[in-house]
Tab-separated table of C-alpha atoms and ligand atoms in Angstrom:
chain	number	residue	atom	x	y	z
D	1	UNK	CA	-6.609	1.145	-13.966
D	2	UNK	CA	-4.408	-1.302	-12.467
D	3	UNK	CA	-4.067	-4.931	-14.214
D	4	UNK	CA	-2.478	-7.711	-12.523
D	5	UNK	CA	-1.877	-10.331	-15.220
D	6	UNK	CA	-1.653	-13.902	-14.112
D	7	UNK	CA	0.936	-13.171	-10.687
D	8	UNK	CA	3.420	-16.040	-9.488
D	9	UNK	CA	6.455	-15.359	-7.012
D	10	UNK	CA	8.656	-17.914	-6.493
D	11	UNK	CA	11.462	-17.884	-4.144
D	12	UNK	CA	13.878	-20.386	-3.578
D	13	UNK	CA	14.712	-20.546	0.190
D	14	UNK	CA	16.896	-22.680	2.608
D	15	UNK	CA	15.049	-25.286	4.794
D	16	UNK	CA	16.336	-27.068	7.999
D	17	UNK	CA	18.677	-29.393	6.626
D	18	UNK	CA	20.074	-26.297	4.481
D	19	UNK	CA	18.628	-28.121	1.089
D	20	UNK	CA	17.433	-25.283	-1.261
D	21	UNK	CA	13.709	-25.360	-1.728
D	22	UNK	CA	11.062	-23.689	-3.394
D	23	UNK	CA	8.514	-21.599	-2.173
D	24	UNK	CA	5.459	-20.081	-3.967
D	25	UNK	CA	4.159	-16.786	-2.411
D	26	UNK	CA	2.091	-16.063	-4.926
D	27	UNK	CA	-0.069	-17.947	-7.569
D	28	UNK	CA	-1.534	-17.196	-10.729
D	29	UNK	CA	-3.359	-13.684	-9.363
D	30	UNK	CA	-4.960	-11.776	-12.133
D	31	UNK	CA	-6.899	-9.076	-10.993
D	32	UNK	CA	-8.119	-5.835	-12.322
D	33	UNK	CA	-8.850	-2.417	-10.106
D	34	UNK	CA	-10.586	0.533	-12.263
D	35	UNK	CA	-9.969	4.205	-11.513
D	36	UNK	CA	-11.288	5.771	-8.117
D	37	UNK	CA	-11.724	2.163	-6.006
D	38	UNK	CA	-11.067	0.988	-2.996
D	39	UNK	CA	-9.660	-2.885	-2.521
D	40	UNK	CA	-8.677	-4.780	-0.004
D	41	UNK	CA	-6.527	-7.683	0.432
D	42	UNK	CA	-7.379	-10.271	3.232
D	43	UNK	CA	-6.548	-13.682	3.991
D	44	UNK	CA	-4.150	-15.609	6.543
D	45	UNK	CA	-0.447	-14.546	7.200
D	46	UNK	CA	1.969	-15.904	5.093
D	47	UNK	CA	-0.710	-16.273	2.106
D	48	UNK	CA	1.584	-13.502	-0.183
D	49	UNK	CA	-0.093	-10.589	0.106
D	50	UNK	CA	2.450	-8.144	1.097
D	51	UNK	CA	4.809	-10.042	-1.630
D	52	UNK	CA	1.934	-9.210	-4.407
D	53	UNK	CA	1.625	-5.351	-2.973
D	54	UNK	CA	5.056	-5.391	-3.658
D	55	UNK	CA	5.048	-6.613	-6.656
D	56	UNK	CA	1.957	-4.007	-7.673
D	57	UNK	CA	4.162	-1.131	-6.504
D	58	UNK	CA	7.177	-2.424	-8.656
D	59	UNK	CA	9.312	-3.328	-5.570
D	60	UNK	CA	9.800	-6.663	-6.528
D	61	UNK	CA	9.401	-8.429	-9.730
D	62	UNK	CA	7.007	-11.776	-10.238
D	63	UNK	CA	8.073	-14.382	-11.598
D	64	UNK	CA	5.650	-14.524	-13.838
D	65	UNK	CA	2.967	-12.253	-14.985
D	66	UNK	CA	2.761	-8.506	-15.596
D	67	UNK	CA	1.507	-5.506	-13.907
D	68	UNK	CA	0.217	-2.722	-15.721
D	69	UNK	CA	-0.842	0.442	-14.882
D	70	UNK	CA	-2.763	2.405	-17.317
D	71	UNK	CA	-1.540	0.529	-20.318
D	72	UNK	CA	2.079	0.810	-19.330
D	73	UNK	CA	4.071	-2.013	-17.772
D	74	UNK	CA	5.378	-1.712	-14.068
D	75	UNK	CA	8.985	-1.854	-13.953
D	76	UNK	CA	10.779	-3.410	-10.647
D	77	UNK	CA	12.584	0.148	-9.799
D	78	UNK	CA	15.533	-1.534	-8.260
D	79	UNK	CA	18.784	-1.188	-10.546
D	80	UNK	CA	20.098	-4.910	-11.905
D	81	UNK	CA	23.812	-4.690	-11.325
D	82	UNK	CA	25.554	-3.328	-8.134
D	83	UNK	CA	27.288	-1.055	-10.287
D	84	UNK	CA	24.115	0.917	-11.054
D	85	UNK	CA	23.057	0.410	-7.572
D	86	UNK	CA	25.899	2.154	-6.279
D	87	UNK	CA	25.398	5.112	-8.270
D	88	UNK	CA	21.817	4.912	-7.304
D	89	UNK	CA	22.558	5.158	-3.780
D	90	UNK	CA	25.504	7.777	-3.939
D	91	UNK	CA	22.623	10.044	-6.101
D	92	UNK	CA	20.140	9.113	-3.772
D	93	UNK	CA	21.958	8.224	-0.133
D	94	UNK	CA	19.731	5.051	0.164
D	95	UNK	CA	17.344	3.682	-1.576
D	96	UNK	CA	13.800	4.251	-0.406
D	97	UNK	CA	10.548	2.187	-1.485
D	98	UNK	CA	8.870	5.756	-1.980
D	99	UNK	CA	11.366	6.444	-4.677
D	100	UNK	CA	9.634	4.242	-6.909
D	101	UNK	CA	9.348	6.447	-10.029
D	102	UNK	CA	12.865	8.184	-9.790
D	103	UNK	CA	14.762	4.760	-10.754
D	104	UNK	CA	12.934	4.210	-13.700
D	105	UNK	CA	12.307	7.367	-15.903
D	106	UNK	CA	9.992	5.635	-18.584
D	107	UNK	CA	7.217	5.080	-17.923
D	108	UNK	CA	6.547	6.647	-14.673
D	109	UNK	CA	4.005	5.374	-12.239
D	110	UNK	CA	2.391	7.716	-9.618
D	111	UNK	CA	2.260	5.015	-7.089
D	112	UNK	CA	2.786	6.111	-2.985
D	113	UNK	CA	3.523	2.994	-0.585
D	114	UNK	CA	2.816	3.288	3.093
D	115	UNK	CA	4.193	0.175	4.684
D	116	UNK	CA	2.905	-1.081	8.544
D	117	UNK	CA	6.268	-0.496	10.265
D	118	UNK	CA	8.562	0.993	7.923
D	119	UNK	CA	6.348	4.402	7.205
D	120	UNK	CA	7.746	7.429	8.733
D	121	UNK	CA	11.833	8.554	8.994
D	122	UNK	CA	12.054	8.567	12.905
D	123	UNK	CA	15.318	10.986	12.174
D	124	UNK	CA	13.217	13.216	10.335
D	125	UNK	CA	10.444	16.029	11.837
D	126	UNK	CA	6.875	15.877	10.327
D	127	UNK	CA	7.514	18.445	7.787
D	128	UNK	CA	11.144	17.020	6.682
D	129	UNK	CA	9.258	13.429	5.973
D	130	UNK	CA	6.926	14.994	3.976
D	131	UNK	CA	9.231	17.169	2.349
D	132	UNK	CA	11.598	14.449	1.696
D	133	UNK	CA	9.153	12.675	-0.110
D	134	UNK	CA	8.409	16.030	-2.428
D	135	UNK	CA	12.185	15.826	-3.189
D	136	UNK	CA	12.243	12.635	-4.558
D	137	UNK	CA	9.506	13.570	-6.601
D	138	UNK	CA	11.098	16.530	-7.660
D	139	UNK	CA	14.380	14.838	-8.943
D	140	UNK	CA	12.260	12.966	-11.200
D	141	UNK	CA	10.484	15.270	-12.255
D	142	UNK	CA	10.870	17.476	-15.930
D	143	UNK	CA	12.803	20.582	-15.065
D	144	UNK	CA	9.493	22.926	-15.399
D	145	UNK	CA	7.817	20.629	-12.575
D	146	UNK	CA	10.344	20.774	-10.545
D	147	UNK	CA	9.267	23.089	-7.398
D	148	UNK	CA	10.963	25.352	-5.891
D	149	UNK	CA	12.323	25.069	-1.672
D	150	UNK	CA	9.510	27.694	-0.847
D	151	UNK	CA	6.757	25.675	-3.075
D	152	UNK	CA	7.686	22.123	-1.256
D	153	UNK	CA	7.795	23.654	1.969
D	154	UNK	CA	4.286	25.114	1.446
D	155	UNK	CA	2.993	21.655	-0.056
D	156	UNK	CA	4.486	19.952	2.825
D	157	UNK	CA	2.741	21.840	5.504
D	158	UNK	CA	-0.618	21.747	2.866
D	159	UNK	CA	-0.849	17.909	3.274
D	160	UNK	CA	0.302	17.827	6.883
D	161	UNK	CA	-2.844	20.008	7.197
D	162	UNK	CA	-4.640	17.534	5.758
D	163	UNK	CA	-4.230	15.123	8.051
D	164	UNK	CA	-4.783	17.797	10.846
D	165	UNK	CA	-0.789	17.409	11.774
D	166	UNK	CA	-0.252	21.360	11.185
D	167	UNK	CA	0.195	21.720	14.778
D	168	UNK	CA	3.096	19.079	14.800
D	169	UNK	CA	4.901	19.532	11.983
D	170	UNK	CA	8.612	20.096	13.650
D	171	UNK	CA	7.916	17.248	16.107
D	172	UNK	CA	9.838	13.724	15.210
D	173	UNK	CA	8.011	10.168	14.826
D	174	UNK	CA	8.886	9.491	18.427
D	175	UNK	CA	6.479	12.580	19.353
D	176	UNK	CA	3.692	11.277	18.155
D	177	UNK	CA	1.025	9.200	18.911
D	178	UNK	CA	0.825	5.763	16.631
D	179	UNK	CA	-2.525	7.020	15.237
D	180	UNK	CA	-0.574	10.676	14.275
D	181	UNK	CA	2.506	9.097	12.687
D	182	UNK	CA	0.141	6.652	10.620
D	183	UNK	CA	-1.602	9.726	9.358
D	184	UNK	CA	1.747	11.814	9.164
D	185	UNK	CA	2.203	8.683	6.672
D	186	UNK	CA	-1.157	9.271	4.900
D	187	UNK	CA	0.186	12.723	4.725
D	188	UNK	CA	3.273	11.734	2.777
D	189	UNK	CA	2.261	9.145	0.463
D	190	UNK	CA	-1.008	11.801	-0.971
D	191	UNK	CA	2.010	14.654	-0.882
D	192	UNK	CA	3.539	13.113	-4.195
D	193	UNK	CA	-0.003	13.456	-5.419
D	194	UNK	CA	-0.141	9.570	-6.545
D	195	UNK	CA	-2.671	7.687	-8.709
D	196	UNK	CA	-2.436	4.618	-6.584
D	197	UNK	CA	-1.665	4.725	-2.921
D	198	UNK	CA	-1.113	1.409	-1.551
D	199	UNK	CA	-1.054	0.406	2.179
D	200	UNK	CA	0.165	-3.042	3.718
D	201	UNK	CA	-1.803	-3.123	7.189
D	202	UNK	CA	-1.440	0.432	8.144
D	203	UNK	CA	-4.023	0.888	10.870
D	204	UNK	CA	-2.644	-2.485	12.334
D	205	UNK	CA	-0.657	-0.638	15.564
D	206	UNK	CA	-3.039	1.377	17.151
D	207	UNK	CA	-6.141	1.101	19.250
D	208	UNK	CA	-9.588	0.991	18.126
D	209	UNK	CA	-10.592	4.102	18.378
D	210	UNK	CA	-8.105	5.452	16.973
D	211	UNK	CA	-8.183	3.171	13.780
D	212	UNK	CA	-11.951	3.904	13.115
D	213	UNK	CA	-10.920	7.229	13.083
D	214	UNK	CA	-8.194	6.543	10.491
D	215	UNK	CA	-10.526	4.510	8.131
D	216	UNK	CA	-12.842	7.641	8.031
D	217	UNK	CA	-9.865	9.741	7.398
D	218	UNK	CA	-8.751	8.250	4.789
D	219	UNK	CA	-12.410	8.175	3.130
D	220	UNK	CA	-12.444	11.934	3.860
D	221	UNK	CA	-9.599	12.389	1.961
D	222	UNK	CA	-10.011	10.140	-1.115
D	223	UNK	CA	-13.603	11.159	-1.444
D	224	UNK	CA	-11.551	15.028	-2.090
D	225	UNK	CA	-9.751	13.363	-5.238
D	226	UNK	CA	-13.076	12.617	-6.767
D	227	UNK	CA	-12.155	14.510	-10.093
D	228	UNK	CA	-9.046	12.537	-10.183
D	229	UNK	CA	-9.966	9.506	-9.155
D	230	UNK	CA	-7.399	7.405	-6.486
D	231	UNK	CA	-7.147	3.968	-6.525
D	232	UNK	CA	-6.176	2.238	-2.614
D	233	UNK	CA	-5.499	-0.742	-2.770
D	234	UNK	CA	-4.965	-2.070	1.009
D	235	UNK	CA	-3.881	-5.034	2.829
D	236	UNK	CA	-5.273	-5.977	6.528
D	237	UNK	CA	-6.142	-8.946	8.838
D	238	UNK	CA	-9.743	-6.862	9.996
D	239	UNK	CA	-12.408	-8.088	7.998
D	240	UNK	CA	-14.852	-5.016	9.442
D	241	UNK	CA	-12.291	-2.553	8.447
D	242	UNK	CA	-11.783	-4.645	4.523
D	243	UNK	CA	-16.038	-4.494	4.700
D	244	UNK	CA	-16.575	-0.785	5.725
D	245	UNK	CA	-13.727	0.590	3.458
D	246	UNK	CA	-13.824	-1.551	0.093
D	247	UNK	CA	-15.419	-1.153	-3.195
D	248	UNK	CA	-14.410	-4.767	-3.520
D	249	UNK	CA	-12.557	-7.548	-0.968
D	250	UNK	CA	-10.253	-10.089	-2.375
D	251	UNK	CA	-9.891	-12.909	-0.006
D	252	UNK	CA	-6.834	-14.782	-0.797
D	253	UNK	CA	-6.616	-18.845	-0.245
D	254	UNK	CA	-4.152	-20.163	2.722
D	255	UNK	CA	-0.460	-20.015	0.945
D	256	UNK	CA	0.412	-20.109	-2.265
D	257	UNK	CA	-1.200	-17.069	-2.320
D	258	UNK	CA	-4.378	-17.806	-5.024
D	259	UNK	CA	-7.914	-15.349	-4.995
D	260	UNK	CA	-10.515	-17.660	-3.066
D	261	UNK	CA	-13.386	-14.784	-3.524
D	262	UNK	CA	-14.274	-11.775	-5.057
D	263	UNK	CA	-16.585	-10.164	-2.523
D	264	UNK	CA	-18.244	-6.693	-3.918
D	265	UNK	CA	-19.518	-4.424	-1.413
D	266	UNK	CA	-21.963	-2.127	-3.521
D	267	UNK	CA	-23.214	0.233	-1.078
D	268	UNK	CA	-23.356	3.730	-0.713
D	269	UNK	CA	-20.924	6.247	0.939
D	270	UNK	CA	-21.073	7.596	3.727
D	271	UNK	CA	-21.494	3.537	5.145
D	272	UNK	CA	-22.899	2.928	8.499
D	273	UNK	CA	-20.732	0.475	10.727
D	274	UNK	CA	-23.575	-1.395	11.817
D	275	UNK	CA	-25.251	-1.295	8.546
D	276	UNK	CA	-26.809	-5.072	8.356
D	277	UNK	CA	-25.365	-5.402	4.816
D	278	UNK	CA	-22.387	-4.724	5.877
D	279	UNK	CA	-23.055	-7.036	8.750
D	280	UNK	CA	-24.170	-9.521	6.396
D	281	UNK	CA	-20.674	-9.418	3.926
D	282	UNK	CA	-18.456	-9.766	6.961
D	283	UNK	CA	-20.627	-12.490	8.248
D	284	UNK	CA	-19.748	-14.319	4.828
D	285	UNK	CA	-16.176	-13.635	5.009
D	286	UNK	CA	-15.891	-14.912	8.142
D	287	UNK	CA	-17.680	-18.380	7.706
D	288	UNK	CA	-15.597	-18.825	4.712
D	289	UNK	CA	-12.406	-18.346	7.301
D	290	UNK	CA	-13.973	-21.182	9.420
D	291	UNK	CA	-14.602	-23.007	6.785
D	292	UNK	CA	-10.752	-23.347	5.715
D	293	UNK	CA	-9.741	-23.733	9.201
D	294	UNK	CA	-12.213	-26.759	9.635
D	295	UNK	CA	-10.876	-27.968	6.621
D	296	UNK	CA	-7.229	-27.892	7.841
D	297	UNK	CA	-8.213	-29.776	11.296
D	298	UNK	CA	-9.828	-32.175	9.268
D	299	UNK	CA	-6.718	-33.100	7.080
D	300	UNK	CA	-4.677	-33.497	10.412
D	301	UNK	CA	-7.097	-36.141	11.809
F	1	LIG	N1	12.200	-12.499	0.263
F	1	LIG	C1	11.645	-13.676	0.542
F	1	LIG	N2	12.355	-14.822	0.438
F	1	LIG	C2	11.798	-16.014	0.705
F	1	LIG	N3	10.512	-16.181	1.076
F	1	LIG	C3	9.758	-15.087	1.212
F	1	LIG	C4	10.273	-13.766	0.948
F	1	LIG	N4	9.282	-12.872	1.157
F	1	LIG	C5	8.209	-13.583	1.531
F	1	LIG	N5	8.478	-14.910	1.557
F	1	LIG	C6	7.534	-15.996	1.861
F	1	LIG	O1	6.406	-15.849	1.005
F	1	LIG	C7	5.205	-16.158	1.719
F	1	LIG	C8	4.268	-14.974	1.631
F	1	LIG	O2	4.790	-13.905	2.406
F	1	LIG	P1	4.041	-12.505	2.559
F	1	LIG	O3	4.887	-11.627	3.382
F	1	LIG	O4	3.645	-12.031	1.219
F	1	LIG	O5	2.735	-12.957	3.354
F	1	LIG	P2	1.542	-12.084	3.937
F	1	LIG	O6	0.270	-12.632	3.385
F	1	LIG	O7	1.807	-10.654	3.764
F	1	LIG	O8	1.589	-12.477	5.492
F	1	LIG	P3	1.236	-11.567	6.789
F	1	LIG	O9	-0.246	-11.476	6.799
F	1	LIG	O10	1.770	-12.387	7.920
F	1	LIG	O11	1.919	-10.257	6.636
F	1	LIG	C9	5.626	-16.545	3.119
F	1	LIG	O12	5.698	-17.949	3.200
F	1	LIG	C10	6.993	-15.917	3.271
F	1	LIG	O13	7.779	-16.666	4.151
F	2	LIG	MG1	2.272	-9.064	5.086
């Protein structure tokens, strides 16, 4: 279970006349996601949702609040002083948001990030991303856990199956299609076997088809972790895709990021995309969208 506990980021930025100002991404967010669900974040750019994935993953620490997953508090994984974060790097080569988990030994948090444009190593083949990921893993990891080059190598080319990427495992980024690198992505974050995969917009670059295919993917493969149930917890700008996938959609306000709605989508698996519930939720979402932007052109009259 993941518990957000009253969220605020604050960062102080420059402005125009190069005054220092302050700037709230995020604002009082408490939220709680139980075992084995599906949430999406929605609401306009700039509104602080990637800032409070981040700061659910540990990558950056609010300003106030706590996150904590499973009774234990989520650490910020970076190291404090640029003493420790050279040693980090020279252990590590560079630091890497999937290494969440290796900075900080206690407690460890089995959390996989797939970011929009940041989510495969174009230097790296299919297998080496996923295998890279298994490393860094493995360095944390108790010395019995550890697996062996033969054992990551097979898990590697397990999970690229998966995703139905057997066939390209020794091709690079560049030689794939958008849809294939997204789901050699897919294939990396569930390699590390994580509690809590979550995803900032990571159907958002490719076509239609191609993303439908994706969202039923991914439902494919998180219905398999039934007995251990995976939380995703997603950000994206489609409200059909935050609809069809979600056990619940948080719709945050215009910035400083604050939850506007709760909207719960209880209905069955597998969902229909023209299901007129489903219809009917999106529907709501939407006119609460126009509502806010009527709002706005109001205050500029
Ligand atoms: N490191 C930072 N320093 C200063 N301001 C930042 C920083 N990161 C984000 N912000 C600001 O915080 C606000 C929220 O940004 P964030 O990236 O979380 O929005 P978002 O909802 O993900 O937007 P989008 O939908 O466009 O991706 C924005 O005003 C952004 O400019
Ligand atoms: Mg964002």
């Amino acid at each position: 279970m993941i518990e957000a506990k009253s969220i605020t980021k604050f960062f102080s930025v420059v402005n125009e006349k190069g005054l220092a100002e302050g700037l709230t991404a995020v604002l009082n967010v408490s939220l709680t996601i139980p075992d084995g669900k599906i949430v999406s974040l929605l609401g306009p750019s700039g509104c602080g949702k990637s800032t409070f994935l981040e700061i659910l993953a540990g990558l950056q620490a609010p300003t106030d609040g706590e996150i904590v997953i499973d009774g234990a508090r989520v650490l910020e994984p970076l190291p404090s002083t640029r003493k420790e974060m050279d040693a980090y790097k020279r252990r590590y080569r560079f630091i890497s948001p999937l290494a969440n988990g290796v900075f900080h030994d206690r407690p460890k948090h089995d959390i996989a990030m797939i970011f929009q444009d940041y989510a495969v190593f174009p230097w790296m083949t299919a297998i080496q991303n996923v295998i890279f990921a298994l490393k860094l893993r493995n360095a944390g990891a108790d010395q019995d856990k550890k697996l062996s080059r033969k054992a990551l190598h097979e898990k590697a080319r397990y999970f690229l199956n998966q995703v139905e990427l057997g066939g390209a495992a020794y091709k690079y980024p560049s030689q794939l299609s958008g849809g294939m690198r997204q789901r050699l992505a897919l294939a990396r974050a569930l390699s590390v076997e994580p509690k809590i995969i979550l995803m900032d917009e990571p159907f958002a670059a490719v076509d239609a088809l191609t993303r439908e295919k994706l969202q039923d993917d991914l439902l494919l493969l998180w219905e398999k972790t039934r007995k251990d149930p995976l939380i995703i917890v997603m950000v994206t700008h489609d409200v059909s895709e935050a609809v069809y996938l979600s056990d619940e959609v948080i719709v945050f306000s215009p910035g400083p990021g604050t939850i506007r709605n709760r909207i719960p989508v209880d209905i069955k698996r597998p969902r229909a995309r023209t299901n007129p519930e489903i219809i009917d939720i999106q529907d709501r979402i939407f006119a609460m969208f126009q509502y806010d932007i009527n709002q706005e052109s109001d205050y500029s009259i």
